[in-house]
């Protein structure tokens, strides 16, 4: 029974707006909530039909009431029912495909989850526009909830619309979906749609579409339905069958079930235990009826509107009906039926669910262990942890548990702990590992997670225990490789080198490639800290010669090799290595992993440093501003480099989103540092200094980030006309320049040395000393390829040259800086250069045909050529729209053009936009 959509025009329009925005390139999420039977599925069905008519690929998946047993069930459901174009794209993504086929996965559930999420983003981008509907989120497993959060935050410019439905009446105070909904509804991309009861008039119109009724019967239905369409349908059906109307929806539903014949009631009871959807063959075998009787019973159920035919099986017309029948079963009857259903299934997670409900502990133990392994394969660590914990809880109740499971209790406990850590709960992992016998593998993982929790002394103890307990060379190699991490930030740092070298020797003899790469990475860091860059580069080259089998380790090695090349001025090599690393990350589905993200930032940074700012801005557009976690905030902070330097209007909005995450040291360093730079460019040194002092308060004094922050703080002090604190800042710079985190002497890379020189020069400037040779050293230091910072240093050099009387040199330096700023379209810097040029009365820029175009006019001309309106140019350059109009008029006159298009064409012909 499916009536016409009535009374939901406003809600449908709201959903259509989200869908159309997605079609236009602004991805969105809609969360549709309402009581059971209120019409959520009917509404999303109407939206799906609209989407198909407008060229969308429509994916629809449904959660099931099995707790966390079946990870990613709605995603797998949606992919199985997808159109051919989606299935073709799926064939190219085995990590996603295994959800449908059950193929091989990664040994690390956490890593597989990152790959799965990345692969899904790639698939959605390939087949867009896409509408992805997830029904019944109140039953969603943990991994599906994680997926919903990921999509809500990560889809930005893709033509993707995600719609989720959930029952509001099922969300008790501690329901896991409540916190997810609260988090997501704060995002501007997420639209909440609440379905309340329909007004009496709408319910009356709706019931009228179902069939003819007398006025008294219609009034009774409308009164009893209380605005719920499903309840109204059931009341109508009961009246149509000549039944009286009992109180309550459950009683009403069961009154219709009780009208069935005895075989019909048997079939529907079996189906209620099997789940909302059941195949014909399974239902036939479970009902244990002769074929003729079974078919007649099913035909009766379908004719009464209790079942719908769904492919090769049947679905309850509504989840409420299945719940009512299931609840009505006697305890013994329910147990026997669960046991019978289990005999017909092959899915480990479903088997575990039914074995437990059927009190078959032996079957539940074996199935739970198998379900845990399956969850690991598909990248569902939370579900894997849950299944393994179930195994551990049943272990002592089942004789011969180890033989049934195929692993020891310690091995299952280790799997459970690793899954807990992969799902983000390191504390739970540590607690579980400490409760296990301390084998080498257990102690090695314990040491690893303790380092993550900054429990250094305990980590060292666990690492030593892992090495002492090793029974094979491979175990020893891995224990030693992990031990090097535990010693780094401890008083025993001096032992790292010998441990890492031993780990390397043992790993190579044992063929343990992952431990070998880990040892090479540790040795490369030691060599780099000792100032032996060539040795570090050689070690990293060895680490990237082959794949280790540990995907995260392979990406880490490639990132560190590219980073080393970048920091020491080998920019072309760094660019090549970065592209190789990004290609690997995309190929293995780890684009959104830690090192996949770091590699993309490094690519952005290389574009930024080498002056390829259009490419940098394009990359930065993928760094979403609407952040909700610290990793997202770090990624978003990167975009501020180009947005601040170009004076883009997105800066303020991005900073607003980042402000709640300033308690994170890295987010604060990145975003508040750039907020300070933005303030300095706008002539607000007091605000800049406040940001910088906040960053310095959290920054370790040995952190090389001190160099840049102190240089900027010295500049802000000078602009304020203050000298107090300048000596402390330069002293902090000098300390950080030579002191590593272990107290040993450090060797800086090229950029670090340039910032250290910049801080020294700013200190002299603060004291009123215009040290031309020092500023020349700063320019030379940044001129390894850092175009923007070289131009900024040239502005300071020009000021010093002019102050010491060398006007010609100052104008030449100023012209070089201005050309670089104009080429980069660095509007704030260009404005500062223009102001300095006016104060110094330097000559205006001359166009090749002899017409005098000022620097500001050239800047406006470039934006005109890019197609910007006067208003957009005014926002970009922080000037009045009327001022832009004056500049445009002057440009048209000087170029003898009558239109903006003609002026842009003339400018290109004469090389003015180069």
PDB file of N, CA, C and O in Angstrom, residues 721-763:
ATOM      1  N   UNK A 721      56.517  50.288  17.166  1.00  0.00           N
ATOM      2  CA  UNK A 721      57.445  51.245  17.766  1.00  0.00           C
ATOM      3  C   UNK A 721      57.936  50.808  19.128  1.00  0.00           C
ATOM      4  O   UNK A 721      58.333  51.644  19.960  1.00  0.00           O
ATOM      5  N   UNK A 722      57.923  49.487  19.390  1.00  0.00           N
ATOM      6  CA  UNK A 722      58.343  48.960  20.677  1.00  0.00           C
ATOM      7  C   UNK A 722      59.649  48.184  20.540  1.00  0.00           C
ATOM      8  O   UNK A 722      59.901  47.554  19.513  1.00  0.00           O
ATOM      9  N   UNK A 723      60.449  48.219  21.583  1.00  0.00           N
ATOM     10  CA  UNK A 723      61.670  47.414  21.602  1.00  0.00           C
ATOM     11  C   UNK A 723      61.652  46.401  22.742  1.00  0.00           C
ATOM     12  O   UNK A 723      62.498  45.496  22.771  1.00  0.00           O
ATOM     13  N   UNK A 724      60.718  46.530  23.667  1.00  0.00           N
ATOM     14  CA  UNK A 724      60.668  45.590  24.792  1.00  0.00           C
ATOM     15  C   UNK A 724      60.346  44.190  24.287  1.00  0.00           C
ATOM     16  O   UNK A 724      59.434  43.989  23.499  1.00  0.00           O
ATOM     17  N   UNK A 725      61.112  43.229  24.726  1.00  0.00           N
ATOM     18  CA  UNK A 725      60.907  41.844  24.311  1.00  0.00           C
ATOM     19  C   UNK A 725      61.705  41.445  23.098  1.00  0.00           C
ATOM     20  O   UNK A 725      61.808  40.250  22.788  1.00  0.00           O
ATOM     21  N   UNK A 726      62.302  42.408  22.374  1.00  0.00           N
ATOM     22  CA  UNK A 726      63.033  42.085  21.147  1.00  0.00           C
ATOM     23  C   UNK A 726      64.248  41.213  21.446  1.00  0.00           C
ATOM     24  O   UNK A 726      64.542  40.247  20.716  1.00  0.00           O
ATOM     25  N   UNK A 727      64.980  41.535  22.513  1.00  0.00           N
ATOM     26  CA  UNK A 727      66.168  40.751  22.844  1.00  0.00           C
ATOM     27  C   UNK A 727      65.802  39.315  23.201  1.00  0.00           C
ATOM     28  O   UNK A 727      66.512  38.369  22.833  1.00  0.00           O
ATOM     29  N   UNK A 728      64.690  39.140  23.910  1.00  0.00           N
ATOM     30  CA  UNK A 728      64.246  37.783  24.255  1.00  0.00           C
ATOM     31  C   UNK A 728      63.898  36.992  22.996  1.00  0.00           C
ATOM     32  O   UNK A 728      64.185  35.797  22.891  1.00  0.00           O
ATOM     33  N   UNK A 729      63.262  37.660  22.043  1.00  0.00           N
ATOM     34  CA  UNK A 729      62.866  36.981  20.806  1.00  0.00           C
ATOM     35  C   UNK A 729      64.074  36.533  19.994  1.00  0.00           C
ATOM     36  O   UNK A 729      64.113  35.408  19.477  1.00  0.00           O
ATOM     37  N   UNK A 730      65.082  37.403  19.864  1.00  0.00           N
ATOM     38  CA  UNK A 730      66.253  37.008  19.081  1.00  0.00           C
ATOM     39  C   UNK A 730      67.050  35.933  19.816  1.00  0.00           C
ATOM     40  O   UNK A 730      67.627  35.033  19.184  1.00  0.00           O
ATOM     41  N   UNK A 731      67.061  35.995  21.161  1.00  0.00           N
ATOM     42  CA  UNK A 731      67.741  34.944  21.926  1.00  0.00           C
ATOM     43  C   UNK A 731      67.036  33.601  21.726  1.00  0.00           C
ATOM     44  O   UNK A 731      67.692  32.555  21.588  1.00  0.00           O
ATOM     45  N   UNK A 732      65.708  33.616  21.701  1.00  0.00           N
ATOM     46  CA  UNK A 732      64.947  32.388  21.474  1.00  0.00           C
ATOM     47  C   UNK A 732      65.227  31.839  20.083  1.00  0.00           C
ATOM     48  O   UNK A 732      65.345  30.633  19.885  1.00  0.00           O
ATOM     49  N   UNK A 733      65.334  32.740  19.102  1.00  0.00           N
ATOM     50  CA  UNK A 733      65.654  32.328  17.735  1.00  0.00           C
ATOM     51  C   UNK A 733      67.019  31.650  17.685  1.00  0.00           C
ATOM     52  O   UNK A 733      67.173  30.586  17.073  1.00  0.00           O
ATOM     53  N   UNK A 734      68.001  32.261  18.295  1.00  0.00           N
ATOM     54  CA  UNK A 734      69.365  31.722  18.256  1.00  0.00           C
ATOM     55  C   UNK A 734      69.439  30.356  18.931  1.00  0.00           C
ATOM     56  O   UNK A 734      70.141  29.462  18.459  1.00  0.00           O
ATOM     57  N   UNK A 735      68.676  30.185  20.009  1.00  0.00           N
ATOM     58  CA  UNK A 735      68.672  28.900  20.709  1.00  0.00           C
ATOM     59  C   UNK A 735      68.042  27.814  19.831  1.00  0.00           C
ATOM     60  O   UNK A 735      68.588  26.715  19.676  1.00  0.00           O
ATOM     61  N   UNK A 736      66.871  28.112  19.262  1.00  0.00           N
ATOM     62  CA  UNK A 736      66.175  27.124  18.436  1.00  0.00           C
ATOM     63  C   UNK A 736      66.964  26.783  17.181  1.00  0.00           C
ATOM     64  O   UNK A 736      66.852  25.683  16.643  1.00  0.00           O
ATOM     65  N   UNK A 737      67.780  27.725  16.691  1.00  0.00           N
ATOM     66  CA  UNK A 737      68.544  27.509  15.456  1.00  0.00           C
ATOM     67  C   UNK A 737      69.637  26.477  15.630  1.00  0.00           C
ATOM     68  O   UNK A 737      70.051  25.836  14.645  1.00  0.00           O
ATOM     69  N   UNK A 738      70.113  26.297  16.853  1.00  0.00           N
ATOM     70  CA  UNK A 738      71.260  25.400  17.051  1.00  0.00           C
ATOM     71  C   UNK A 738      70.964  24.228  17.969  1.00  0.00           C
ATOM     72  O   UNK A 738      71.789  23.332  18.109  1.00  0.00           O
ATOM     73  N   UNK A 739      69.763  24.187  18.589  1.00  0.00           N
ATOM     74  CA  UNK A 739      69.475  23.175  19.606  1.00  0.00           C
ATOM     75  C   UNK A 739      68.351  22.253  19.162  1.00  0.00           C
ATOM     76  O   UNK A 739      67.237  22.704  18.879  1.00  0.00           O
ATOM     77  N   UNK A 740      68.633  20.959  19.101  1.00  0.00           N
ATOM     78  CA  UNK A 740      67.623  19.974  18.758  1.00  0.00           C
ATOM     79  C   UNK A 740      66.802  19.575  19.964  1.00  0.00           C
ATOM     80  O   UNK A 740      67.108  19.964  21.100  1.00  0.00           O
ATOM     81  N   UNK A 741      65.759  18.757  19.769  1.00  0.00           N
ATOM     82  CA  UNK A 741      64.866  18.378  20.878  1.00  0.00           C
ATOM     83  C   UNK A 741      65.576  17.562  21.956  1.00  0.00           C
ATOM     84  O   UNK A 741      65.123  17.528  23.104  1.00  0.00           O
ATOM     85  N   UNK A 742      66.696  16.903  21.601  1.00  0.00           N
ATOM     86  CA  UNK A 742      67.440  16.116  22.579  1.00  0.00           C
ATOM     87  C   UNK A 742      68.537  16.925  23.250  1.00  0.00           C
ATOM     88  O   UNK A 742      69.322  16.391  24.034  1.00  0.00           O
ATOM     89  N   UNK A 743      68.584  18.226  22.936  1.00  0.00           N
ATOM     90  CA  UNK A 743      69.619  19.074  23.518  1.00  0.00           C
ATOM     91  C   UNK A 743      70.891  19.117  22.707  1.00  0.00           C
ATOM     92  O   UNK A 743      71.787  19.928  22.980  1.00  0.00           O
ATOM     93  N   UNK A 744      70.985  18.240  21.699  1.00  0.00           N
ATOM     94  CA  UNK A 744      72.177  18.243  20.850  1.00  0.00           C
ATOM     95  C   UNK A 744      72.093  19.354  19.814  1.00  0.00           C
ATOM     96  O   UNK A 744      71.024  19.898  19.541  1.00  0.00           O
ATOM     97  N   UNK A 745      73.249  19.630  19.198  1.00  0.00           N
ATOM     98  CA  UNK A 745      73.286  20.677  18.183  1.00  0.00           C
ATOM     99  C   UNK A 745      72.524  20.215  16.949  1.00  0.00           C
ATOM    100  O   UNK A 745      72.671  19.071  16.508  1.00  0.00           O
ATOM    101  N   UNK A 746      71.707  21.081  16.385  1.00  0.00           N
ATOM    102  CA  UNK A 746      70.931  20.748  15.195  1.00  0.00           C
ATOM    103  C   UNK A 746      71.523  21.433  13.973  1.00  0.00           C
ATOM    104  O   UNK A 746      72.239  22.441  14.070  1.00  0.00           O
ATOM    105  N   UNK A 747      71.205  20.857  12.807  1.00  0.00           N
ATOM    106  CA  UNK A 747      71.580  21.453  11.525  1.00  0.00           C
ATOM    107  C   UNK A 747      70.302  21.843  10.812  1.00  0.00           C
ATOM    108  O   UNK A 747      69.421  21.000  10.581  1.00  0.00           O
ATOM    109  N   UNK A 748      70.188  23.109  10.451  1.00  0.00           N
ATOM    110  CA  UNK A 748      68.973  23.609   9.805  1.00  0.00           C
ATOM    111  C   UNK A 748      69.009  23.360   8.308  1.00  0.00           C
ATOM    112  O   UNK A 748      70.084  23.324   7.677  1.00  0.00           O
ATOM    113  N   UNK A 749      67.813  23.234   7.735  1.00  0.00           N
ATOM    114  CA  UNK A 749      67.694  23.221   6.285  1.00  0.00           C
ATOM    115  C   UNK A 749      67.771  24.637   5.735  1.00  0.00           C
ATOM    116  O   UNK A 749      67.917  25.615   6.481  1.00  0.00           O
ATOM    117  N   UNK A 750      67.629  24.765   4.405  1.00  0.00           N
ATOM    118  CA  UNK A 750      67.782  26.080   3.776  1.00  0.00           C
ATOM    119  C   UNK A 750      66.736  27.071   4.256  1.00  0.00           C
ATOM    120  O   UNK A 750      67.045  28.233   4.552  1.00  0.00           O
ATOM    121  N   UNK A 751      65.474  26.637   4.333  1.00  0.00           N
ATOM    122  CA  UNK A 751      64.437  27.569   4.767  1.00  0.00           C
ATOM    123  C   UNK A 751      64.651  27.971   6.222  1.00  0.00           C
ATOM    124  O   UNK A 751      64.486  29.148   6.592  1.00  0.00           O
ATOM    125  N   UNK A 752      65.036  27.017   7.071  1.00  0.00           N
ATOM    126  CA  UNK A 752      65.295  27.337   8.462  1.00  0.00           C
ATOM    127  C   UNK A 752      66.417  28.347   8.622  1.00  0.00           C
ATOM    128  O   UNK A 752      66.311  29.297   9.421  1.00  0.00           O
ATOM    129  N   UNK A 753      67.480  28.180   7.842  1.00  0.00           N
ATOM    130  CA  UNK A 753      68.593  29.133   7.917  1.00  0.00           C
ATOM    131  C   UNK A 753      68.150  30.516   7.452  1.00  0.00           C
ATOM    132  O   UNK A 753      68.568  31.533   8.001  1.00  0.00           O
ATOM    133  N   UNK A 754      67.291  30.541   6.425  1.00  0.00           N
ATOM    134  CA  UNK A 754      66.812  31.832   5.914  1.00  0.00           C
ATOM    135  C   UNK A 754      65.984  32.558   6.971  1.00  0.00           C
ATOM    136  O   UNK A 754      66.133  33.771   7.172  1.00  0.00           O
ATOM    137  N   UNK A 755      65.098  31.811   7.674  1.00  0.00           N
ATOM    138  CA  UNK A 755      64.282  32.461   8.709  1.00  0.00           C
ATOM    139  C   UNK A 755      65.130  32.909   9.894  1.00  0.00           C
ATOM    140  O   UNK A 755      64.843  33.942  10.520  1.00  0.00           O
ATOM    141  N   UNK A 756      66.169  32.144  10.223  1.00  0.00           N
ATOM    142  CA  UNK A 756      67.057  32.565  11.305  1.00  0.00           C
ATOM    143  C   UNK A 756      67.742  33.880  10.957  1.00  0.00           C
ATOM    144  O   UNK A 756      67.841  34.791  11.806  1.00  0.00           O
ATOM    145  N   UNK A 757      68.193  34.010   9.712  1.00  0.00           N
ATOM    146  CA  UNK A 757      68.802  35.268   9.264  1.00  0.00           C
ATOM    147  C   UNK A 757      67.780  36.390   9.263  1.00  0.00           C
ATOM    148  O   UNK A 757      68.074  37.530   9.634  1.00  0.00           O
ATOM    149  N   UNK A 758      66.545  36.076   8.842  1.00  0.00           N
ATOM    150  CA  UNK A 758      65.486  37.084   8.800  1.00  0.00           C
ATOM    151  C   UNK A 758      65.218  37.624  10.212  1.00  0.00           C
ATOM    152  O   UNK A 758      65.042  38.836  10.409  1.00  0.00           O
ATOM    153  N   UNK A 759      65.195  36.724  11.194  1.00  0.00           N
ATOM    154  CA  UNK A 759      64.969  37.154  12.573  1.00  0.00           C
ATOM    155  C   UNK A 759      66.094  38.071  13.052  1.00  0.00           C
ATOM    156  O   UNK A 759      65.847  39.087  13.723  1.00  0.00           O
ATOM    157  N   UNK A 760      67.351  37.726  12.708  1.00  0.00           N
ATOM    158  CA  UNK A 760      68.476  38.587  13.083  1.00  0.00           C
ATOM    159  C   UNK A 760      68.326  39.967  12.451  1.00  0.00           C
ATOM    160  O   UNK A 760      68.525  41.001  13.105  1.00  0.00           O
ATOM    161  N   UNK A 761      67.962  39.985  11.180  1.00  0.00           N
ATOM    162  CA  UNK A 761      67.825  41.265  10.475  1.00  0.00           C
ATOM    163  C   UNK A 761      66.676  42.086  11.050  1.00  0.00           C
ATOM    164  O   UNK A 761      66.778  43.320  11.183  1.00  0.00           O
ATOM    165  N   UNK A 762      65.558  41.411  11.414  1.00  0.00           N
ATOM    166  CA  UNK A 762      64.436  42.124  12.008  1.00  0.00           C
ATOM    167  C   UNK A 762      64.809  42.685  13.380  1.00  0.00           C
ATOM    168  O   UNK A 762      64.343  43.754  13.776  1.00  0.00           O
ATOM    169  N   UNK A 763      65.676  41.978  14.109  1.00  0.00           N
ATOM    170  CA  UNK A 763      66.136  42.470  15.406  1.00  0.00           C
ATOM    171  C   UNK A 763      66.948  43.755  15.238  1.00  0.00           C
ATOM    172  O   UNK A 763      66.767  44.725  15.976  1.00  0.00           O
TER     173      UNK A 763
END
